[in-house]
């Protein structure tokens, strides 16, 4: 990177680093889009101002990129706001737009999914082959009595079968509820019960760093306490021995045996729910974020085209897991709706070799790599020579998501993976938003550590608690000021939680729970959460959930947890526990508690330390003041809570 392209800005970005502002030359990237007629976005400011002039017209245009069985009669219905409804009267189907639409077109013989696991087993499925696999599952599920509106839990690794299962649910109009396979039996059980899922999809097991992970036994433990579950469908994946109960369990291979490879796609109303995806909230009970068949794909497909500037021959690799929204939108639905090839890697990207991720990029000729800051920092810590020995000529766009990317990691990604010529697209969004919301387009001048500006059609801003704009450079709350098609519709079975969490904090706007600032050029710098949420390796985990896991142990009377900075994972957990009478706070108990929490929540709960204390700082009403705990831990002035995120 030349000195000329670097400008210093006196701003503190993520990780407290001084933000080096990189104004990339507009010439870095030449947009060239085939799939859509209008998607060559050469001038992003113009695209944004045009969309802002008439957002409904803009989104209506975007919706026309999908296949509709019946056209809508109204674009947006605000009559029951904030329960917004989009594309009223329209009928479509999420799975149809991902798979069936490509049948009998030249795309049907194109590779839809390429997968690989740690042992090197590689598989490929064309669009036509995916359609057949999905249809067999659809017919199998129908045989089990699955109907439109039913809920189906999916607890599987990042393998093609998880995509088949999700697509089959969507095709029938049953809601899938994917639970990340790094969650424990208790967490899975809570999610299955909240949605009253009828069926659970799982696999015998998976691989992680050479170790066989058993998934089926986790599901067995969970479903013991899930009265709604009628059947457990098990995919053979790593061929390990697992308990099998013929009364309840069915091998996926047996379910699909002799099933027809054709199936009918349910015509879904635009506002019919497509899936529920649980995410942590401020209480210990996770929230089921509901997305729908009509609006969700509109947002996802438009971002595929404009942010990812998707071309017919793209090989898209999003390194997330299908258990998170990133995986839903950018491993499965987005790339398939765009008719390109998506990659699913079952394992960690630094295994079997430390530079496995870069070898994969070369081997599969990946054109777009979409990953997370935690992975970038982990790769950075392994040394520059690992990526430097890979040319990766196929790459043209790099993405980042999940947490603020600190400028140091941004620049490393840009220089060592982007070879200083590929744009780094830092995309801000959430489970609730469905698709990328604040992000550069490939032609946008970039600043390291900034997600730049709202996507065309999205009105985001930084406001104070009273809903007033704050001056450039001052911190405030990130809000979305008007509805967008791929927004959360409600919290499953808890509409009052939807209202309270997102619409009651600041009047009239969607409250994201994030804080940040805009610089003088209107660029957004998102710095973290305002609420009691942890971001561990980019995964959202509520402090309340972790605390409730601690107090479920017989030794713990009270507990407060905070996130403490970690160079690779962004944040890890530190817990402060008050013990019940008769328990001794020694190292043995510490280890036992760590294990207990890991068992209750799952390996996502990465714990740094447990401290035993006599008291916890509390408000008069008895709420634990985690900010004070954090200030003490980090050696910050106690009064200056504004500095605490
Ligand atoms: C939270 C959403 C949908 C992405 C995967 C995580 C943080 C996400 C960024 C970014 C700064 C980011 C926010 C957001 N976040 N992307 N580019 N810059 N922060 O989804 O679990 O719903 O978490 O992740 O805090 O609110 P999620």
XYZ file of C-alpha atoms and ligand atoms in Angstrom:
672
model
C 0.000 0.000 0.000
C 1.480 3.362 -0.956
C 1.758 6.301 1.419
C -0.375 8.329 -0.954
C -3.415 6.138 -0.452
C -3.255 6.426 3.300
C -4.714 9.274 5.279
C -4.682 9.500 9.016
C -7.944 10.233 10.744
C -8.166 11.077 14.377
C -10.778 8.504 15.094
C -10.724 5.521 17.306
C -12.139 2.465 15.632
C -12.806 -1.030 16.873
C -10.313 -2.397 19.359
C -9.377 1.182 20.324
C -7.035 1.460 17.361
C -6.469 4.757 15.651
C -8.232 4.382 12.343
C -5.988 4.694 9.364
C -8.302 5.842 6.670
C -7.760 4.218 3.366
C -9.381 5.910 0.472
C -9.149 3.214 -2.115
C -9.121 4.420 -5.662
C -12.462 3.975 -7.376
C -10.571 2.214 -10.112
C -9.802 -0.743 -7.875
C -12.882 -2.486 -8.986
C -14.687 -2.760 -12.240
C -18.261 -3.885 -11.756
C -19.523 -6.355 -14.269
C -22.783 -8.005 -13.547
C -24.508 -10.452 -15.819
C -27.379 -11.952 -13.940
C -29.533 -8.862 -13.628
C -30.311 -6.346 -16.238
C -29.819 -3.342 -13.992
C -27.232 -4.446 -11.484
C -24.153 -2.657 -12.762
C -23.829 -0.169 -9.952
C -21.153 2.218 -11.041
C -22.076 5.130 -8.862
C -23.072 4.098 -5.385
C -24.014 7.575 -4.156
C -26.385 7.926 -7.074
C -27.859 4.490 -6.430
C -28.424 5.447 -2.791
C -29.992 8.801 -3.482
C -32.286 7.353 -6.122
C -33.437 4.587 -3.795
C -33.966 7.149 -1.029
C -36.193 9.251 -3.259
C -38.664 6.419 -3.671
C -37.774 3.371 -1.537
C -40.974 1.515 -2.376
C -40.317 1.783 -6.079
C -36.750 0.642 -5.490
C -37.778 -2.420 -3.483
C -40.543 -3.218 -5.918
C -37.934 -3.287 -8.673
C -35.759 -5.568 -6.532
C -38.685 -7.925 -5.915
C -39.056 -8.393 -9.656
C -35.763 -10.333 -9.649
C -37.587 -13.163 -7.880
C -40.108 -15.522 -9.397
C -43.629 -14.861 -8.087
C -46.529 -17.266 -8.571
C -48.918 -14.384 -8.084
C -47.994 -10.699 -8.221
C -48.462 -8.434 -5.209
C -51.140 -5.793 -5.116
C -49.495 -3.584 -2.497
C -45.763 -3.112 -1.833
C -45.889 -2.119 1.833
C -48.687 -2.264 4.367
C -48.001 -0.042 7.376
C -51.454 -0.292 8.911
C -50.269 -2.445 11.833
C -46.837 -0.936 12.218
C -44.295 -1.898 13.398
C -45.637 -5.230 12.184
C -44.860 -4.216 8.614
C -46.036 -6.343 5.730
C -44.437 -6.437 2.290
C -45.688 -7.470 -1.145
C -49.237 -8.060 -0.005
C -51.253 -10.369 -2.219
C -48.091 -11.821 -3.752
C -47.285 -15.526 -3.656
C -43.877 -17.102 -3.975
C -41.607 -19.634 -2.254
C -38.094 -19.213 -0.903
C -36.955 -22.673 -2.044
C -38.456 -22.170 -5.490
C -36.340 -19.070 -5.929
C -33.222 -20.878 -4.785
C -33.588 -24.108 -6.752
C -36.653 -24.780 -8.864
C -36.361 -21.576 -10.845
C -33.130 -22.868 -12.367
C -34.582 -26.129 -13.656
C -34.878 -26.303 -17.424
C -32.484 -23.374 -17.764
C -28.765 -23.618 -18.601
C -28.099 -23.204 -14.879
C -29.535 -26.618 -13.995
C -26.281 -28.372 -14.881
C -24.108 -25.898 -13.087
C -22.551 -26.827 -9.742
C -24.720 -25.423 -6.968
C -22.828 -26.808 -3.977
C -19.229 -27.932 -3.570
C -18.423 -29.408 -0.204
C -15.369 -30.718 1.545
C -14.605 -32.036 5.005
C -11.428 -32.240 7.053
C -10.687 -35.733 5.835
C -10.636 -34.445 2.256
C -13.964 -35.987 1.213
C -15.229 -33.682 -1.514
C -18.670 -33.671 -3.137
C -20.381 -31.660 -5.838
C -24.070 -31.224 -6.660
C -25.519 -29.490 -9.686
C -28.718 -27.474 -9.364
C -30.616 -30.380 -10.882
C -29.077 -32.812 -8.406
C -29.888 -30.541 -5.475
C -33.481 -30.320 -6.718
C -33.722 -34.115 -6.738
C -32.276 -34.497 -3.240
C -34.594 -31.805 -1.935
C -37.639 -33.330 -3.602
C -36.961 -36.752 -2.136
C -36.817 -35.202 1.334
C -39.986 -33.197 0.631
C -41.810 -36.402 -0.260
C -40.349 -38.220 2.731
C -41.421 -35.431 5.079
C -44.894 -35.318 3.600
C -45.106 -39.060 4.241
C -44.397 -38.297 7.894
C -47.288 -35.855 7.896
C -45.309 -32.622 7.706
C -47.464 -29.719 6.551
C -47.298 -26.022 5.805
C -46.715 -24.091 9.011
C -45.110 -26.987 10.968
C -41.746 -26.361 12.602
C -38.703 -28.518 11.970
C -35.486 -28.249 13.956
C -32.183 -28.832 12.188
C -29.009 -29.623 14.153
C -26.424 -30.560 11.571
C -22.895 -29.754 10.465
C -22.006 -27.587 7.472
C -22.707 -30.302 4.893
C -24.902 -30.369 1.770
C -27.600 -32.305 3.652
C -28.309 -29.312 5.882
C -29.016 -27.257 2.765
C -31.249 -30.026 1.376
C -33.173 -30.202 4.655
C -33.649 -26.427 4.850
C -34.759 -26.200 1.237
C -37.160 -29.130 1.664
C -38.818 -27.419 4.644
C -39.143 -24.168 2.709
C -40.559 -25.988 -0.270
C -43.332 -27.522 1.865
C -43.847 -24.240 3.707
C -42.756 -25.742 7.035
C -40.560 -23.397 9.075
C -37.030 -24.547 9.659
C -35.304 -23.701 12.877
C -31.600 -24.332 12.457
C -29.714 -24.629 15.724
C -25.951 -24.254 15.501
C -24.350 -27.638 16.143
C -21.997 -26.026 18.683
C -24.910 -25.590 21.085
C -25.496 -28.052 23.895
C -28.414 -30.419 24.439
C -30.050 -27.989 26.879
C -29.821 -25.088 24.431
C -31.156 -27.286 21.631
C -33.977 -28.547 23.826
C -35.062 -24.999 24.742
C -35.166 -24.001 21.074
C -37.048 -27.138 19.998
C -39.608 -26.588 22.740
C -40.065 -22.886 22.041
C -40.984 -23.699 18.442
C -42.749 -27.026 19.248
C -40.801 -28.678 16.449
C -42.263 -31.898 15.116
C -39.163 -33.276 13.449
C -35.449 -32.908 14.145
C -32.816 -33.347 11.458
C -29.352 -34.286 12.601
C -26.290 -36.320 11.592
C -24.411 -39.109 13.292
C -21.531 -36.750 13.837
C -19.011 -34.359 12.423
C -15.290 -33.664 12.407
C -13.497 -30.922 14.225
C -9.707 -30.736 14.140
C -9.419 -34.450 13.584
C -11.780 -35.252 16.441
C -15.084 -36.989 15.832
C -17.925 -34.920 17.254
C -21.061 -36.774 18.177
C -24.281 -34.965 17.296
C -26.861 -37.729 17.536
C -26.318 -38.276 21.271
C -26.764 -34.544 21.873
C -30.087 -34.695 20.048
C -31.098 -37.815 22.013
C -30.413 -36.021 25.269
C -32.377 -32.967 24.095
C -35.460 -34.734 22.720
C -35.952 -36.681 25.958
C -37.565 -33.473 27.166
C -39.235 -32.384 23.932
C -42.781 -33.765 23.783
C -43.490 -32.216 20.370
C -40.801 -34.238 18.556
C -42.212 -37.184 16.612
C -39.217 -38.222 14.519
C -35.470 -37.683 14.389
C -33.988 -37.914 10.902
C -30.314 -38.834 10.916
C -27.894 -38.243 8.039
C -24.889 -40.564 7.903
C -21.944 -38.242 7.775
C -18.843 -39.467 9.560
C -20.042 -43.060 9.950
C -19.507 -43.269 13.652
C -21.531 -45.623 15.805
C -24.499 -43.875 17.347
C -27.440 -45.021 19.434
C -30.468 -45.635 17.263
C -34.041 -45.993 18.419
C -36.129 -47.423 15.555
C -39.335 -46.147 17.158
C -38.271 -42.552 16.769
C -35.173 -42.407 14.561
C -34.994 -42.696 10.780
C -31.853 -42.702 8.697
C -32.079 -39.986 6.069
C -31.106 -42.582 3.472
C -34.139 -44.659 4.443
C -36.471 -41.669 4.428
C -35.560 -40.813 0.846
C -35.253 -44.373 -0.470
C -37.731 -44.961 -3.302
C -39.103 -41.425 -3.023
C -39.949 -39.605 -6.218
C -37.437 -36.978 -7.364
C -40.278 -34.636 -8.249
C -42.335 -32.622 -5.813
C -44.819 -29.823 -5.740
C -43.719 -26.466 -4.343
C -46.149 -24.823 -1.903
C -47.374 -21.416 -3.015
C -46.692 -19.263 0.014
C -48.164 -15.860 0.752
C -45.444 -13.240 0.842
C -45.905 -12.817 4.596
C -46.017 -16.536 5.436
C -43.105 -17.363 7.759
C -40.208 -19.190 6.091
C -38.021 -19.838 9.097
C -37.258 -19.029 12.669
C -33.705 -18.504 13.850
C -32.938 -18.084 17.528
C -30.629 -15.394 18.762
C -29.650 -14.219 22.209
C -31.548 -11.413 23.841
C -31.326 -9.534 27.098
C -33.179 -12.227 29.002
C -31.919 -15.766 29.381
C -34.545 -16.980 26.905
C -33.399 -16.737 23.266
C -35.617 -14.941 20.772
C -36.994 -16.717 17.716
C -36.443 -14.249 14.884
C -39.052 -14.851 12.185
C -38.353 -14.266 8.466
C -40.844 -14.659 5.621
C -41.055 -16.098 2.099
C -41.594 -12.786 0.288
C -39.474 -10.001 1.750
C -36.479 -11.964 3.026
C -35.321 -13.201 -0.383
C -35.834 -9.742 -1.893
C -33.263 -8.203 0.448
C -30.858 -11.117 0.194
C -30.912 -11.286 -3.601
C -30.518 -7.531 -4.022
C -27.417 -7.554 -1.811
C -26.049 -10.552 -3.724
C -26.268 -8.482 -6.850
C -25.150 -5.079 -5.691
C -22.741 -5.777 -2.830
C -21.359 -9.067 -4.074
C -21.774 -7.969 -7.694
C -22.520 -11.548 -8.502
C -21.567 -12.928 -11.907
C -22.630 -16.165 -13.540
C -19.326 -17.914 -12.895
C -18.786 -16.859 -9.292
C -17.619 -19.299 -6.658
C -18.905 -17.917 -3.385
C -17.350 -19.010 -0.120
C -18.909 -17.763 3.057
C -17.014 -19.400 5.924
C -19.855 -19.042 8.428
C -22.023 -21.940 9.562
C -25.601 -22.497 8.381
C -26.562 -22.306 12.067
C -26.252 -18.509 11.930
C -28.070 -15.993 9.750
C -24.871 -15.433 7.766
C -25.019 -19.055 6.708
C -28.731 -18.907 5.889
C -28.368 -15.824 3.719
C -24.889 -16.167 2.227
C -24.030 -19.884 2.181
C -27.418 -21.145 1.145
C -30.191 -18.853 -0.018
C -28.176 -15.931 -1.444
C -25.739 -17.813 -3.682
C -28.431 -20.267 -4.824
C -30.921 -17.503 -5.614
C -28.167 -15.862 -7.638
C -27.534 -19.140 -9.486
C -23.864 -19.431 -8.548
C -21.717 -22.042 -6.811
C -21.498 -22.031 -3.029
C -18.869 -23.763 -0.914
C -19.504 -25.643 2.307
C -16.472 -26.606 4.366
C -17.060 -28.894 7.318
C -14.235 -28.091 9.667
C -12.016 -25.276 10.835
C -10.201 -23.308 8.143
C -6.767 -23.833 9.729
C -7.048 -27.619 9.688
C -5.606 -30.053 8.480
C -2.936 -27.484 7.532
C -2.709 -23.990 8.955
C -3.108 -22.468 5.519
C -5.972 -24.768 4.533
C -8.285 -21.829 3.908
C -5.918 -20.349 1.313
C -5.334 -23.747 -0.327
C -9.133 -24.092 -0.584
C -9.424 -20.656 -2.197
C -6.873 -21.755 -4.802
C -8.242 -25.257 -5.277
C -11.850 -24.180 -5.747
C -10.991 -20.928 -7.534
C -13.050 -18.956 -5.054
C -13.995 -15.532 -6.418
C -15.697 -14.096 -3.326
C -14.526 -14.861 0.199
C -16.823 -13.773 3.023
C -15.466 -14.332 6.502
C -15.251 -12.918 10.033
C -12.757 -10.667 11.820
C -11.985 -13.392 14.346
C -10.804 -15.684 11.565
C -8.810 -12.891 9.943
C -7.085 -12.158 13.255
C -6.390 -15.858 13.820
C -4.815 -16.115 10.365
C -2.864 -12.915 10.944
C -1.396 -14.398 14.132
C -0.053 -17.370 12.162
C 2.207 -15.151 10.073
C 2.223 -13.430 6.704
C 4.073 -16.187 4.897
C 1.039 -18.486 4.948
C -1.153 -16.385 2.654
C 1.823 -14.833 0.886
C 2.748 -18.168 -0.646
C -0.698 -18.385 -2.237
C -1.454 -16.282 -5.284
C -5.217 -16.767 -5.162
C -5.713 -15.187 -8.595
C -9.412 -16.070 -8.725
C -10.353 -13.842 -5.784
C -12.044 -10.577 -6.593
C -14.023 -9.535 -3.509
C -13.381 -9.959 0.203
C -16.043 -9.652 2.864
C -16.109 -9.319 6.622
C -19.011 -9.717 9.039
C -20.005 -10.467 12.589
C -18.260 -7.856 14.688
C -16.315 -4.652 14.209
C -13.177 -5.288 12.199
C -10.259 -3.489 13.738
C -8.215 -1.447 11.236
C -5.104 -3.585 11.787
C -6.973 -6.754 10.760
C -8.718 -4.884 7.926
C -5.384 -3.793 6.487
C -3.843 -7.223 6.852
C -6.810 -8.730 5.004
C -6.583 -6.066 2.320
C -2.823 -6.414 1.822
C -2.156 -10.122 2.287
C -5.351 -11.638 0.947
C -6.500 -8.791 -1.262
C -2.924 -8.180 -2.481
C -3.837 -4.478 -2.156
C -6.156 -4.605 -5.112
C -9.339 -6.301 -3.986
C -11.968 -4.374 -2.047
C -12.662 -5.405 1.537
C -16.397 -5.148 2.115
C -17.140 -4.777 5.797
C -20.829 -5.602 6.042
C -22.860 -4.638 9.094
C -26.121 -6.475 9.723
C -27.921 -8.751 12.173
C -30.041 -11.885 12.430
C -32.974 -9.479 12.594
C -32.123 -7.595 9.410
C -31.914 -10.713 7.205
C -29.422 -9.220 4.770
C -26.448 -6.854 4.627
C -27.525 -3.366 5.712
C -24.521 -1.088 5.978
C -21.842 -2.018 3.515
C -19.758 -0.720 0.689
C -20.541 -1.729 -2.846
C -17.407 -2.878 -4.678
C -16.986 0.606 -6.179
C -17.280 2.441 -2.855
C -14.180 4.302 -1.634
C -13.210 2.391 1.491
C -12.030 3.320 4.936
C -10.378 0.670 7.072
C -12.669 -0.286 9.938
C -15.802 1.263 8.453
C -18.800 -0.526 6.971
C -19.139 2.754 5.005
C -22.769 3.717 4.349
C -26.246 2.193 4.311
C -27.125 -0.032 1.396
C -29.453 1.595 -1.152
C -33.012 1.345 0.156
C -31.891 1.293 3.811
C -32.238 4.395 5.975
C -29.828 4.025 8.884
C -28.644 6.713 11.258
C -26.907 7.402 14.548
C -29.233 9.028 17.094
C -29.248 9.854 20.773
C -31.671 8.223 23.206
C -34.251 10.929 22.531
C -34.171 10.175 18.828
C -32.162 13.271 17.857
C -29.324 13.195 15.341
C -25.854 13.450 16.858
C -23.072 15.529 15.276
C -20.422 13.850 13.113
C -17.835 12.123 15.241
C -20.098 11.807 18.302
C -21.236 8.439 19.524
C -24.862 7.348 19.502
C -27.267 4.513 18.809
C -27.509 2.850 15.453
C -31.108 2.778 14.241
C -32.961 1.947 11.044
C -35.487 4.625 10.267
C -37.848 2.921 7.870
C -38.917 -0.647 7.124
C -37.143 -2.892 4.616
C -38.356 -6.138 3.015
C -36.009 -8.603 4.745
C -36.661 -7.291 8.250
C -37.667 -9.510 11.182
C -41.457 -9.833 11.287
C -41.884 -10.800 14.914
C -40.390 -12.855 17.709
C -41.849 -16.354 17.442
C -44.843 -16.648 19.783
C -43.825 -13.429 21.522
C -44.951 -10.352 19.584
C -44.671 -8.244 22.747
C -40.947 -9.036 22.863
C -40.626 -7.848 19.270
C -42.197 -4.515 20.229
C -40.255 -4.099 23.431
C -36.828 -5.060 22.099
C -36.815 -3.224 18.812
C -39.416 -0.456 18.872
C -39.711 0.878 22.408
C -36.168 2.090 23.029
C -36.298 5.063 20.645
C -39.682 6.136 19.365
C -40.504 5.353 15.749
C -37.256 3.661 14.709
C -35.836 0.127 14.723
C -33.340 -0.132 17.577
C -30.382 -2.289 16.615
C -28.705 -2.443 20.034
C -25.427 -1.226 18.509
C -23.524 1.977 19.097
C -21.155 3.847 16.854
C -20.568 7.131 15.086
C -20.570 8.674 11.649
C -17.529 10.607 10.492
C -17.631 13.877 8.600
C -18.050 12.015 5.305
C -21.088 10.179 6.644
C -19.187 6.879 7.012
C -20.477 4.616 9.775
C -18.142 3.132 12.369
C -20.023 0.537 14.396
C -18.279 -0.108 17.678
C -20.275 -2.706 19.566
C -23.416 -3.426 21.548
C -25.160 -1.198 24.047
C -27.006 -3.996 25.666
C -25.798 -6.874 27.757
C -24.654 -8.894 24.812
C -21.335 -10.620 24.255
C -19.726 -11.131 20.861
C -17.550 -14.189 21.103
C -15.739 -14.942 17.872
C -18.563 -13.037 16.186
C -21.277 -15.114 17.849
C -23.906 -13.313 19.825
C -24.405 -14.584 23.352
C -26.484 -12.879 26.033
C -24.890 -12.253 29.429
C -28.230 -13.288 30.962
C -28.017 -16.679 29.248
C -24.518 -17.301 30.583
C -25.432 -16.086 34.077
C -28.436 -18.347 34.149
C -26.184 -21.274 33.226
C -23.899 -20.399 36.162
C -26.666 -20.140 38.728
C -28.076 -23.475 37.612
C -25.000 -24.991 39.301
C -25.674 -25.879 42.966
C -22.638 -23.918 44.209
C -23.533 -20.552 42.677
C -25.840 -18.080 44.410
C -25.396 -15.114 42.077
C -23.380 -14.341 39.016
C -22.478 -11.428 36.764
C -20.611 -11.951 33.502
C -18.817 -9.541 31.232
C -16.915 -9.755 27.979
C -13.197 -9.042 28.182
C -11.141 -8.235 25.087
C -9.356 -11.106 23.390
C -6.895 -10.608 20.595
C -8.345 -13.332 18.371
C -11.918 -13.901 19.485
C -12.743 -10.246 19.992
C -14.300 -11.007 23.342
C -14.315 -13.886 25.815
C -16.304 -14.405 29.022
C -15.226 -13.497 32.519
C -17.642 -14.444 35.276
C -17.951 -13.115 38.823
C -19.714 -15.547 41.142
C -21.011 -15.359 44.676
C -20.991 -18.856 46.132
C -23.638 -20.406 48.324
C -22.740 -21.115 51.954
C -20.567 -24.167 52.408
C -18.824 -24.018 49.004
C -15.154 -23.216 48.640
C -13.983 -21.146 45.694
C -10.943 -23.121 44.626
C -9.475 -24.055 41.239
C -11.355 -27.330 41.210
C -14.688 -25.543 41.478
C -13.574 -23.045 38.824
C -12.938 -25.850 36.378
C -16.171 -27.534 37.304
C -18.135 -24.332 36.675
C -16.445 -23.742 33.335
C -17.377 -27.250 32.305
C -20.912 -26.861 33.601
C -21.487 -23.704 31.547
C -19.931 -25.277 28.491
C -22.230 -28.218 28.949
C -25.296 -26.031 29.480
C -24.735 -23.678 26.546
C -22.205 -25.413 24.345
C -18.656 -24.768 23.113
C -19.733 -21.308 21.847
C -19.436 -20.077 25.432
C -15.683 -19.490 25.518
C -14.661 -18.767 29.094
C -11.557 -16.910 30.122
C -11.911 -16.878 33.869
C -14.185 -17.283 36.840
C -13.672 -15.054 39.865
C -15.239 -15.699 43.276
C -16.506 -12.533 44.940
C -18.443 -11.585 48.084
C -20.688 -9.046 46.413
C -21.672 -7.708 43.009
C -22.271 -4.048 42.125
C -26.012 -3.496 41.762
C -28.497 -0.772 41.015
C -31.051 0.136 43.653
C -33.543 -2.102 41.955
C -31.113 -5.006 42.222
C -29.859 -5.213 38.620
C -26.241 -6.278 38.358
C -24.133 -3.390 36.991
C -21.972 -5.198 34.516
C -20.497 -1.916 33.358
C -18.924 -1.424 36.763
C -17.545 -4.956 36.735
C -16.097 -4.278 33.314
C -14.599 -0.929 34.257
C -12.881 -2.501 37.243
C -11.629 -5.409 35.191
C -10.245 -3.202 32.435
C -8.890 -0.541 34.782
C -11.137 2.191 33.400
C -12.462 5.076 35.481
C -15.653 3.902 37.169
C -17.552 7.096 36.490
C -16.815 7.126 32.797
C -19.373 4.581 31.743
C -19.622 6.131 28.290
C -16.295 4.493 27.489
C -17.690 1.084 28.253
C -19.249 -0.976 25.596
C -24.462 -8.109 15.676
C -25.412 -9.057 15.008
C -25.406 -10.892 10.622
C -24.033 -10.970 10.925
C -23.648 -12.118 11.799
C -23.920 -11.881 13.259
C -22.372 -7.195 15.189
C -22.211 -7.726 12.744
C -20.790 -6.223 12.076
C -19.888 -5.348 11.420
C -19.591 -4.218 13.466
C -21.027 -6.035 13.448
C -23.312 -6.111 15.643
C -24.676 -6.670 15.318
N -21.906 -6.986 13.833
N -21.542 -7.279 11.680
N -19.598 -5.467 10.128
N -19.315 -4.350 12.151
N -20.423 -5.034 14.136
O -25.289 -11.798 13.458
O -25.488 -12.744 15.768
O -27.321 -11.347 14.749
O -25.157 -10.333 15.488
O -23.147 -8.398 15.240
O -23.151 -5.922 17.028
O -25.710 -6.098 16.083
P -25.868 -11.615 14.904
